[in-house]
């Protein structure tokens, strides 16, 4: 649960809007400083290089990172991995990092001076990632450079439909959004998509007239279906960006048809280990200037990120799956091609009050004593949270999980925590974060 969220929720709309803009004014300076603008120019230049040049620079970056890691990062130093041969380094599991994240922080940085961000636990294992402000600015440069691929420049007018609860879950009347004037954004809650509320969202988006939409595929799809069913054409952004979930083809088709704009897909992770982005020709490009991706025989993405020297993760098993593609793209950019990314496929949870909610991995944010977790819905009015605990788990952790769930799902559904020794895998050995029998 977000710190101070209870106070924020109790404020009137005008005060919440003020709080959003004051916070945005502070974070703007952190995100968009000198490093951001320098990185933006460098990334644009990289897009004009040959594949041979990109591969050479990537190999040099790997060599520098390995030498740095064995000298400054306790975990790598203790295991005495070779600084000259990446192939000798074992693959790194998320559970290993989660069990001792402090061992992966470089001795050049004080953890107290680093920003800490928790992964949302799509694979059921939350993880705390620490990084510098410079790293954050570089990450933002990659994100805005991809926006430029869609034809929208920095600080274009935008609307975000994502998992951040900008209004209380129990709120039943609009507005279900807040305006951030600093970054020119309409921040929309994706947790209030009932049949009754969708027309209000459509009106708000039409009135705000964003240059682009950015959101979870599941959220954009629900809204797209509403617009298509009613034959509405009032929301017309220039382009749409999706991320944080697997973009399914039926979702892409509906979203592009409803909004009359091309969808550009983005793949990344909170650990900042890999970046795959879609171009105007519909090709997925793996950016070699972000990190090194190794696709295993089972197509799992094993990634080594270049951005985060404060907490470098080398040969990190992402748990996501991708398929490589041969050849080149008409767009002229030489970054290697990916046929498709097949990770983060989640079912929707349906609430008794008529809402359809996806992307619920945020429920386990802020909880470090959970090894794995799974959300199971067998009845419309009940949700089971299956949790594999680690040492240190206590009442506070359970309260945080339940509060996060309630924040997103509202008061109409019963919540139960079930503590288990392990989470079952499918016949193919895959983990499902959400299991639902309600359609």
Short mmCIF file of C-alpha atoms in Angstrom, two decimals:
data_model
loop_
_atom_site.label_atom_id
_atom_site.label_comp_id
_atom_site.label_asym_id
_atom_site.label_seq_id
_atom_site.Cartn_x
_atom_site.Cartn_y
_atom_site.Cartn_z
CA UNK A 1 0.00 0.00 0.00
CA UNK A 2 1.29 3.47 -0.89
CA UNK A 3 2.62 5.45 2.09
CA UNK A 4 0.14 8.16 3.05
CA UNK A 5 -2.54 6.65 0.80
CA UNK A 6 -5.13 6.77 3.59
CA UNK A 7 -4.66 10.51 4.01
CA UNK A 8 -4.69 11.05 0.25
CA UNK A 9 -7.92 9.07 -0.14
CA UNK A 10 -9.65 11.22 2.48
CA UNK A 11 -8.90 14.48 0.63
CA UNK A 12 -11.39 16.23 -1.68
CA UNK A 13 -10.72 15.97 -5.42
CA UNK A 14 -9.09 19.40 -5.67
CA UNK A 15 -6.66 18.54 -2.87
CA UNK A 16 -5.84 15.16 -4.41
CA UNK A 17 -5.13 16.90 -7.71
CA UNK A 18 -2.86 19.37 -5.92
CA UNK A 19 -1.03 16.48 -4.22
CA UNK A 20 -0.55 14.72 -7.56
CA UNK A 21 0.94 17.85 -9.12
CA UNK A 22 3.21 18.68 -6.18
CA UNK A 23 4.55 15.12 -6.24
CA UNK A 24 5.00 15.29 -9.99
CA UNK A 25 6.93 18.57 -9.71
CA UNK A 26 9.41 16.88 -7.36
CA UNK A 27 9.80 13.69 -9.39
CA UNK A 28 10.10 15.65 -12.67
CA UNK A 29 13.46 17.08 -11.61
CA UNK A 30 14.66 13.61 -10.64
CA UNK A 31 13.57 11.98 -13.89
CA UNK A 32 14.46 14.61 -16.47
CA UNK A 33 17.86 16.09 -15.69
CA UNK A 34 21.14 16.34 -17.58
CA UNK A 35 21.66 12.56 -17.76
CA UNK A 36 18.20 12.09 -19.28
CA UNK A 37 18.82 14.51 -22.13
CA UNK A 38 22.34 13.23 -22.80
CA UNK A 39 21.05 9.65 -22.86
CA UNK A 40 18.19 10.57 -25.18
CA UNK A 41 20.66 11.93 -27.75
CA UNK A 42 22.93 8.89 -27.39
CA UNK A 43 20.06 6.44 -27.90
CA UNK A 44 18.92 8.25 -31.04
CA UNK A 45 22.48 8.02 -32.41
CA UNK A 46 22.67 4.30 -31.64
CA UNK A 47 19.62 3.67 -33.82
CA UNK A 48 21.67 4.67 -36.87
CA UNK A 49 24.55 2.26 -36.23
CA UNK A 50 25.19 -1.05 -38.00
CA UNK A 51 24.50 -4.38 -36.29
CA UNK A 52 28.23 -5.14 -36.21
CA UNK A 53 28.92 -1.87 -34.43
CA UNK A 54 26.07 -2.43 -31.99
CA UNK A 55 27.27 -5.96 -31.20
CA UNK A 56 30.85 -4.77 -30.68
CA UNK A 57 29.74 -2.04 -28.28
CA UNK A 58 27.52 -4.54 -26.47
CA UNK A 59 30.43 -6.96 -26.00
CA UNK A 60 32.57 -4.15 -24.62
CA UNK A 61 29.81 -3.19 -22.20
CA UNK A 62 29.56 -6.80 -20.98
CA UNK A 63 33.33 -6.98 -20.36
CA UNK A 64 33.30 -3.74 -18.41
CA UNK A 65 30.32 -4.87 -16.35
CA UNK A 66 31.85 -8.24 -15.42
CA UNK A 67 35.08 -6.64 -14.26
CA UNK A 68 33.15 -4.07 -12.27
CA UNK A 69 30.91 -6.69 -10.66
CA UNK A 70 33.68 -9.00 -9.44
CA UNK A 71 35.49 -6.00 -7.94
CA UNK A 72 32.58 -4.14 -6.33
CA UNK A 73 29.58 -6.45 -5.83
CA UNK A 74 29.80 -8.82 -2.81
CA UNK A 75 27.85 -11.71 -4.33
CA UNK A 76 29.96 -11.90 -7.48
CA UNK A 77 33.20 -11.28 -5.57
CA UNK A 78 32.47 -14.09 -3.10
CA UNK A 79 31.76 -16.60 -5.88
CA UNK A 80 34.88 -15.61 -7.83
CA UNK A 81 33.25 -15.67 -11.22
CA UNK A 82 35.52 -15.09 -14.20
CA UNK A 83 35.70 -11.42 -15.21
CA UNK A 84 36.59 -12.46 -18.75
CA UNK A 85 34.02 -15.08 -19.74
CA UNK A 86 30.29 -14.55 -19.30
CA UNK A 87 29.58 -18.16 -20.30
CA UNK A 88 31.20 -19.34 -17.06
CA UNK A 89 28.71 -17.37 -14.96
CA UNK A 90 25.68 -19.40 -13.80
CA UNK A 91 22.19 -18.13 -14.46
CA UNK A 92 20.77 -16.07 -11.61
CA UNK A 93 17.36 -16.90 -10.13
CA UNK A 94 15.09 -14.21 -8.70
CA UNK A 95 14.82 -16.22 -5.47
CA UNK A 96 18.60 -15.97 -5.00
CA UNK A 97 18.49 -12.18 -5.29
CA UNK A 98 15.38 -11.92 -3.10
CA UNK A 99 17.04 -14.00 -0.37
CA UNK A 100 19.93 -11.54 -0.02
CA UNK A 101 19.44 -8.38 -2.09
CA UNK A 102 22.07 -6.46 -0.11
CA UNK A 103 24.75 -8.79 -1.53
CA UNK A 104 24.00 -7.48 -5.02
CA UNK A 105 24.50 -3.80 -4.13
CA UNK A 106 27.84 -2.37 -5.24
CA UNK A 107 30.19 -1.24 -2.45
CA UNK A 108 30.59 2.04 -4.32
CA UNK A 109 27.09 3.07 -3.19
CA UNK A 110 25.45 3.51 0.17
CA UNK A 111 22.05 1.76 0.11
CA UNK A 112 20.60 4.70 2.02
CA UNK A 113 21.42 7.01 -0.88
CA UNK A 114 19.82 4.76 -3.48
CA UNK A 115 16.20 4.63 -4.58
CA UNK A 116 14.47 1.37 -3.66
CA UNK A 117 11.72 -0.02 -5.85
CA UNK A 118 9.94 -3.33 -5.48
CA UNK A 119 9.00 -5.55 -8.34
CA UNK A 120 5.30 -6.30 -8.37
CA UNK A 121 5.85 -10.04 -8.31
CA UNK A 122 4.35 -11.21 -11.61
CA UNK A 123 6.09 -14.53 -11.04
CA UNK A 124 4.98 -14.56 -7.41
CA UNK A 125 8.34 -13.53 -5.93
CA UNK A 126 8.66 -9.82 -5.00
CA UNK A 127 12.12 -8.28 -5.14
CA UNK A 128 13.63 -4.99 -3.97
CA UNK A 129 15.74 -3.26 -6.63
CA UNK A 130 18.03 -0.35 -5.74
CA UNK A 131 19.32 2.18 -8.25
CA UNK A 132 20.82 5.65 -8.62
CA UNK A 133 19.10 8.77 -9.86
CA UNK A 134 21.33 8.67 -12.95
CA UNK A 135 20.12 5.16 -13.70
CA UNK A 136 16.51 6.32 -13.36
CA UNK A 137 17.08 9.15 -15.81
CA UNK A 138 18.64 6.76 -18.33
CA UNK A 139 15.67 4.42 -17.96
CA UNK A 140 13.32 7.33 -18.65
CA UNK A 141 15.35 8.20 -21.76
CA UNK A 142 14.76 4.69 -23.12
CA UNK A 143 11.04 5.05 -22.47
CA UNK A 144 10.74 8.44 -24.16
CA UNK A 145 12.92 7.34 -27.05
CA UNK A 146 10.38 4.60 -27.71
CA UNK A 147 7.62 7.22 -27.59
CA UNK A 148 9.53 9.03 -30.34
CA UNK A 149 9.30 5.85 -32.45
CA UNK A 150 5.55 6.38 -32.32
CA UNK A 151 5.89 9.97 -33.47
CA UNK A 152 5.22 11.73 -30.17
CA UNK A 153 7.97 14.00 -28.77
CA UNK A 154 8.94 14.52 -25.14
CA UNK A 155 6.10 15.75 -22.89
CA UNK A 156 3.40 15.14 -25.45
CA UNK A 157 -0.08 15.15 -23.96
CA UNK A 158 -0.84 11.66 -22.60
CA UNK A 159 -3.30 9.47 -20.70
CA UNK A 160 -2.22 6.51 -18.55
CA UNK A 161 -4.48 3.55 -17.76
CA UNK A 162 -2.35 1.56 -15.36
CA UNK A 163 -2.39 -0.12 -11.97
CA UNK A 164 -1.79 2.87 -9.76
CA UNK A 165 -4.86 3.56 -7.58
CA UNK A 166 -5.32 7.30 -8.09
CA UNK A 167 -8.74 7.14 -6.41
CA UNK A 168 -10.06 4.96 -3.54
CA UNK A 169 -11.30 1.48 -4.52
CA UNK A 170 -14.64 2.09 -2.81
CA UNK A 171 -15.34 5.24 -4.85
CA UNK A 172 -18.46 4.76 -6.99
CA UNK A 173 -18.78 8.08 -8.78
CA UNK A 174 -16.48 9.86 -11.22
CA UNK A 175 -13.96 11.30 -11.58
CA UNK A 176 -11.84 8.14 -11.51
CA UNK A 177 -8.81 10.08 -12.77
CA UNK A 178 -6.59 13.00 -11.82
CA UNK A 179 -4.83 15.52 -14.06
CA UNK A 180 -1.06 15.95 -13.76
CA UNK A 181 -0.35 19.34 -15.32
CA UNK A 182 3.42 19.03 -14.80
CA UNK A 183 3.82 16.08 -17.16
CA UNK A 184 0.61 16.81 -19.08
CA UNK A 185 -0.96 13.47 -18.12
CA UNK A 186 -4.42 12.18 -17.35
CA UNK A 187 -3.86 9.47 -14.72
CA UNK A 188 -6.75 6.99 -14.86
CA UNK A 189 -7.53 4.26 -12.36
CA UNK A 190 -7.77 0.88 -14.07
CA UNK A 191 -9.64 -0.58 -11.09
CA UNK A 192 -13.03 1.01 -11.69
CA UNK A 193 -13.90 -0.36 -15.12
CA UNK A 194 -17.55 -1.27 -14.56
CA UNK A 195 -20.14 -1.06 -17.32
CA UNK A 196 -21.58 2.00 -15.55
CA UNK A 197 -18.22 3.77 -15.31
CA UNK A 198 -16.78 3.15 -18.77
CA UNK A 199 -18.81 5.95 -20.43
CA UNK A 200 -17.33 8.40 -17.93
CA UNK A 201 -13.81 7.26 -18.83
CA UNK A 202 -14.57 7.67 -22.52
CA UNK A 203 -15.88 11.21 -21.95
CA UNK A 204 -12.84 12.15 -19.83
CA UNK A 205 -10.40 10.87 -22.47
CA UNK A 206 -12.27 12.61 -25.25
CA UNK A 207 -12.22 15.87 -23.32
CA UNK A 208 -8.55 15.61 -22.43
CA UNK A 209 -7.60 14.70 -26.03
CA UNK A 210 -4.24 13.00 -25.36
CA UNK A 211 -1.64 12.63 -28.10
CA UNK A 212 -1.02 9.09 -26.87
CA UNK A 213 -2.44 6.47 -24.54
CA UNK A 214 -0.27 4.24 -22.38
CA UNK A 215 -1.62 1.33 -20.39
CA UNK A 216 -1.94 -2.32 -19.59
CA UNK A 217 -3.30 -4.32 -22.54
CA UNK A 218 -6.07 -5.66 -20.29
CA UNK A 219 -7.25 -2.16 -19.33
CA UNK A 220 -7.10 -0.78 -22.85
CA UNK A 221 -8.95 -3.84 -24.16
CA UNK A 222 -11.85 -3.45 -21.73
CA UNK A 223 -12.26 0.20 -22.71
CA UNK A 224 -11.86 -0.64 -26.40
CA UNK A 225 -14.63 -3.23 -26.19
CA UNK A 226 -16.91 -0.63 -24.64
CA UNK A 227 -16.24 1.86 -27.45
CA UNK A 228 -16.69 -0.76 -30.17
CA UNK A 229 -19.96 -2.03 -28.74
CA UNK A 230 -21.37 1.50 -28.79
CA UNK A 231 -19.81 2.57 -32.06
CA UNK A 232 -18.09 5.52 -30.38
CA UNK A 233 -15.18 7.28 -32.08
CA UNK A 234 -14.63 10.11 -29.62
CA UNK A 235 -11.20 9.03 -28.31
CA UNK A 236 -8.61 9.45 -31.06
CA UNK A 237 -4.99 9.47 -29.87
CA UNK A 238 -2.18 9.53 -32.42
CA UNK A 239 -0.61 6.37 -31.00
CA UNK A 240 -0.97 3.80 -28.20
CA UNK A 241 1.74 2.18 -26.06
CA UNK A 242 1.27 -1.02 -24.08
CA UNK A 243 3.44 -2.65 -21.43
CA UNK A 244 3.62 -4.61 -18.16
CA UNK A 245 1.52 -7.48 -19.53
CA UNK A 246 1.70 -9.74 -22.55
CA UNK A 247 -0.10 -8.05 -25.43
CA UNK A 248 -2.41 -10.63 -26.98
CA UNK A 249 -3.32 -10.35 -30.65
CA UNK A 250 -7.07 -10.12 -30.03
CA UNK A 251 -6.37 -7.26 -27.62
CA UNK A 252 -4.22 -5.44 -30.17
CA UNK A 253 -6.87 -5.81 -32.87
CA UNK A 254 -9.67 -4.49 -30.67
CA UNK A 255 -7.61 -1.58 -29.30
CA UNK A 256 -6.38 -0.44 -32.71
CA UNK A 257 -9.89 -0.69 -34.15
CA UNK A 258 -11.52 1.18 -31.26
CA UNK A 259 -9.05 4.06 -31.06
CA UNK A 260 -8.01 4.26 -34.71
CA UNK A 261 -4.32 4.26 -33.80
CA UNK A 262 -1.39 1.86 -33.99
CA UNK A 263 -0.29 0.00 -30.88
CA UNK A 264 3.42 0.02 -30.02
CA UNK A 265 4.34 -2.74 -27.59
CA UNK A 266 7.07 -2.47 -24.93
CA UNK A 267 8.79 -5.19 -22.92
CA UNK A 268 10.89 -4.41 -19.87
CA UNK A 269 11.08 -5.18 -16.17
CA UNK A 270 11.58 -3.39 -12.87
CA UNK A 271 14.96 -5.10 -12.52
CA UNK A 272 16.05 -3.14 -15.64
CA UNK A 273 17.71 -6.11 -17.32
CA UNK A 274 16.19 -6.08 -20.81
CA UNK A 275 14.30 -3.94 -23.30
CA UNK A 276 12.30 -5.02 -26.36
CA UNK A 277 10.36 -2.37 -28.27
CA UNK A 278 8.06 -2.27 -31.27
CA UNK A 279 8.76 -0.02 -34.25
CA UNK A 280 6.40 1.64 -36.74
CA UNK A 281 6.66 -1.39 -39.05
CA UNK A 282 5.37 -3.71 -36.33
CA UNK A 283 8.71 -5.38 -35.62
CA UNK A 284 9.97 -6.02 -32.10
CA UNK A 285 13.58 -4.87 -31.63
CA UNK A 286 15.83 -5.93 -28.78
CA UNK A 287 17.93 -2.93 -27.76
CA UNK A 288 21.51 -4.07 -27.39
CA UNK A 289 22.43 -0.74 -25.75
CA UNK A 290 20.15 -1.61 -22.80
CA UNK A 291 21.57 -5.04 -22.03
CA UNK A 292 22.33 -8.53 -23.28
CA UNK A 293 19.51 -11.02 -23.84
CA UNK A 294 20.18 -14.76 -24.05
CA UNK A 295 17.22 -16.85 -25.23
CA UNK A 296 17.41 -20.35 -23.79
CA UNK A 297 16.31 -23.59 -25.48
CA UNK A 298 12.94 -23.27 -23.80
CA UNK A 299 12.85 -19.60 -24.98
CA UNK A 300 13.19 -18.14 -21.48
CA UNK A 301 14.78 -14.67 -21.47
CA UNK A 302 18.02 -14.57 -19.48
CA UNK A 303 19.13 -10.96 -19.27
CA UNK A 304 22.12 -8.87 -18.25
CA UNK A 305 21.31 -5.18 -17.76
CA UNK A 306 23.77 -2.34 -18.40
CA UNK A 307 21.95 0.55 -16.71
CA UNK A 308 22.13 -0.22 -13.01
CA UNK A 309 25.72 -0.25 -11.70
CA UNK A 310 24.40 0.10 -8.14
CA UNK A 311 22.76 -3.35 -8.32
CA UNK A 312 23.87 -5.19 -11.47
CA UNK A 313 21.99 -8.41 -12.26
CA UNK A 314 23.99 -10.68 -14.55
CA UNK A 315 22.48 -13.61 -16.48
CA UNK A 316 19.20 -12.99 -14.66
CA UNK A 317 16.35 -15.42 -15.29
CA UNK A 318 13.37 -13.19 -16.02
CA UNK A 319 10.75 -15.94 -16.13
CA UNK A 320 9.47 -14.47 -19.38
CA UNK A 321 9.59 -16.13 -22.77
CA UNK A 322 10.49 -14.76 -26.18
CA UNK A 323 11.18 -16.09 -29.67
CA UNK A 324 13.93 -14.71 -31.90
CA UNK A 325 13.36 -13.64 -35.50
CA UNK A 326 15.88 -13.68 -38.31
CA UNK A 327 16.40 -10.95 -40.87
CA UNK A 328 16.20 -7.18 -40.81
CA UNK A 329 13.41 -4.63 -40.55
CA UNK A 330 12.22 -2.10 -43.13
CA UNK A 331 12.49 0.64 -40.52
CA UNK A 332 16.26 0.61 -41.03
CA UNK A 333 17.14 0.17 -37.36
CA UNK A 334 19.73 -2.62 -36.94
CA UNK A 335 18.76 -3.80 -33.46
CA UNK A 336 18.09 -7.60 -33.55
CA UNK A 337 14.52 -8.77 -34.06
CA UNK A 338 12.21 -10.68 -31.74
CA UNK A 339 9.25 -12.59 -33.18
CA UNK A 340 7.11 -12.36 -30.04
CA UNK A 341 7.23 -12.01 -26.27
CA UNK A 342 5.12 -14.55 -24.40
CA UNK A 343 5.35 -13.58 -20.75
CA UNK A 344 3.02 -12.19 -18.12
CA UNK A 345 -0.21 -13.68 -19.43
CA UNK A 346 -2.77 -13.13 -16.67
CA UNK A 347 -6.45 -13.81 -16.34
CA UNK A 348 -8.89 -11.20 -15.18
CA UNK A 349 -10.48 -11.19 -11.73
CA UNK A 350 -14.23 -10.44 -11.72
CA UNK A 351 -15.79 -8.65 -8.74
CA UNK A 352 -19.41 -8.97 -7.52
CA UNK A 353 -19.99 -5.27 -8.28
CA UNK A 354 -19.34 -5.89 -11.97
CA UNK A 355 -15.72 -4.84 -12.39
CA UNK A 356 -13.15 -6.70 -14.48
CA UNK A 357 -9.66 -6.23 -13.05
CA UNK A 358 -6.31 -7.35 -14.43
CA UNK A 359 -2.68 -6.81 -13.46
CA UNK A 360 -3.05 -7.65 -9.76
CA UNK A 361 0.58 -8.42 -9.02
CA UNK A 362 0.72 -5.01 -7.27
CA UNK A 363 -1.03 -6.71 -4.34
CA UNK A 364 2.30 -8.09 -3.17
CA UNK A 365 4.27 -4.85 -3.49
CA UNK A 366 5.77 -3.73 -0.19
CA UNK A 367 6.04 -7.30 1.15
CA UNK A 368 9.52 -8.83 1.33
CA UNK A 369 8.74 -12.03 3.24
CA UNK A 370 6.91 -13.83 0.45
CA UNK A 371 8.65 -16.43 -1.69
CA UNK A 372 5.75 -17.05 -4.04
CA UNK A 373 2.09 -16.17 -4.26
CA UNK A 374 -0.90 -16.99 -6.41
CA UNK A 375 -4.38 -15.50 -6.75
CA UNK A 376 -7.21 -18.03 -7.12
CA UNK A 377 -10.84 -17.18 -7.88
CA UNK A 378 -13.36 -20.05 -7.88
CA UNK A 379 -16.43 -17.95 -7.07
CA UNK A 380 -17.43 -14.44 -8.06
CA UNK A 381 -17.58 -13.20 -4.47
CA UNK A 382 -14.40 -14.78 -3.10
CA UNK A 383 -10.66 -14.59 -3.71
CA UNK A 384 -7.97 -16.85 -2.27
CA UNK A 385 -4.42 -15.54 -1.90
CA UNK A 386 -2.07 -18.51 -1.74
CA UNK A 387 1.20 -17.50 -0.11
CA UNK A 388 4.51 -19.27 0.40
CA UNK A 389 6.09 -17.51 3.39
CA UNK A 390 9.74 -17.04 4.25
CA UNK A 391 11.29 -16.36 7.66
CA UNK A 392 10.18 -13.02 9.03
CA UNK A 393 6.65 -13.09 7.66
CA UNK A 394 4.26 -11.70 10.27
CA UNK A 395 0.87 -10.06 10.84
CA UNK A 396 2.06 -6.79 9.29
CA UNK A 397 2.83 -8.56 5.99
CA UNK A 398 -0.62 -10.13 5.89
CA UNK A 399 -2.24 -6.79 6.68
CA UNK A 400 -0.28 -5.12 3.87
CA UNK A 401 -1.30 -7.80 1.36
CA UNK A 402 -4.97 -7.60 2.31
CA UNK A 403 -4.91 -3.78 2.28
CA UNK A 404 -3.32 -3.74 -1.18
CA UNK A 405 -5.92 -6.21 -2.44
CA UNK A 406 -8.79 -4.27 -0.92
CA UNK A 407 -7.41 -1.05 -2.38
CA UNK A 408 -7.70 -2.48 -5.88
CA UNK A 409 -10.72 -4.76 -5.63
CA UNK A 410 -13.03 -2.80 -3.34
CA UNK A 411 -15.23 -4.04 -0.50
CA UNK A 412 -17.55 -6.40 -2.40
CA UNK A 413 -15.29 -9.45 -2.57
CA UNK A 414 -14.16 -11.70 0.30
CA UNK A 415 -10.41 -12.15 0.71
CA UNK A 416 -8.66 -15.15 2.26
CA UNK A 417 -4.95 -15.70 2.81
CA UNK A 418 -3.92 -19.35 2.54
CA UNK A 419 -0.41 -20.36 3.55
CA UNK A 420 1.05 -23.23 1.56
CA UNK A 421 4.42 -24.94 1.21
CA UNK A 422 4.55 -24.57 -2.57
CA UNK A 423 2.56 -23.30 -5.55
CA UNK A 424 1.53 -25.92 -8.08
CA UNK A 425 2.87 -25.69 -11.62
CA UNK A 426 1.00 -26.61 -14.78
CA UNK A 427 1.63 -29.85 -16.66
CA UNK A 428 4.18 -27.92 -18.73
CA UNK A 429 5.93 -26.75 -15.58
CA UNK A 430 4.71 -23.17 -15.88
CA UNK A 431 3.62 -20.90 -13.04
CA UNK A 432 0.25 -19.18 -13.22
CA UNK A 433 -0.05 -16.07 -11.08
CA UNK A 434 -3.82 -15.82 -11.52
CA UNK A 435 -6.07 -18.88 -11.67
CA UNK A 436 -9.73 -18.12 -12.22
CA UNK A 437 -12.76 -20.27 -12.97
CA UNK A 438 -15.05 -17.26 -13.20
CA UNK A 439 -15.76 -15.96 -16.67
#
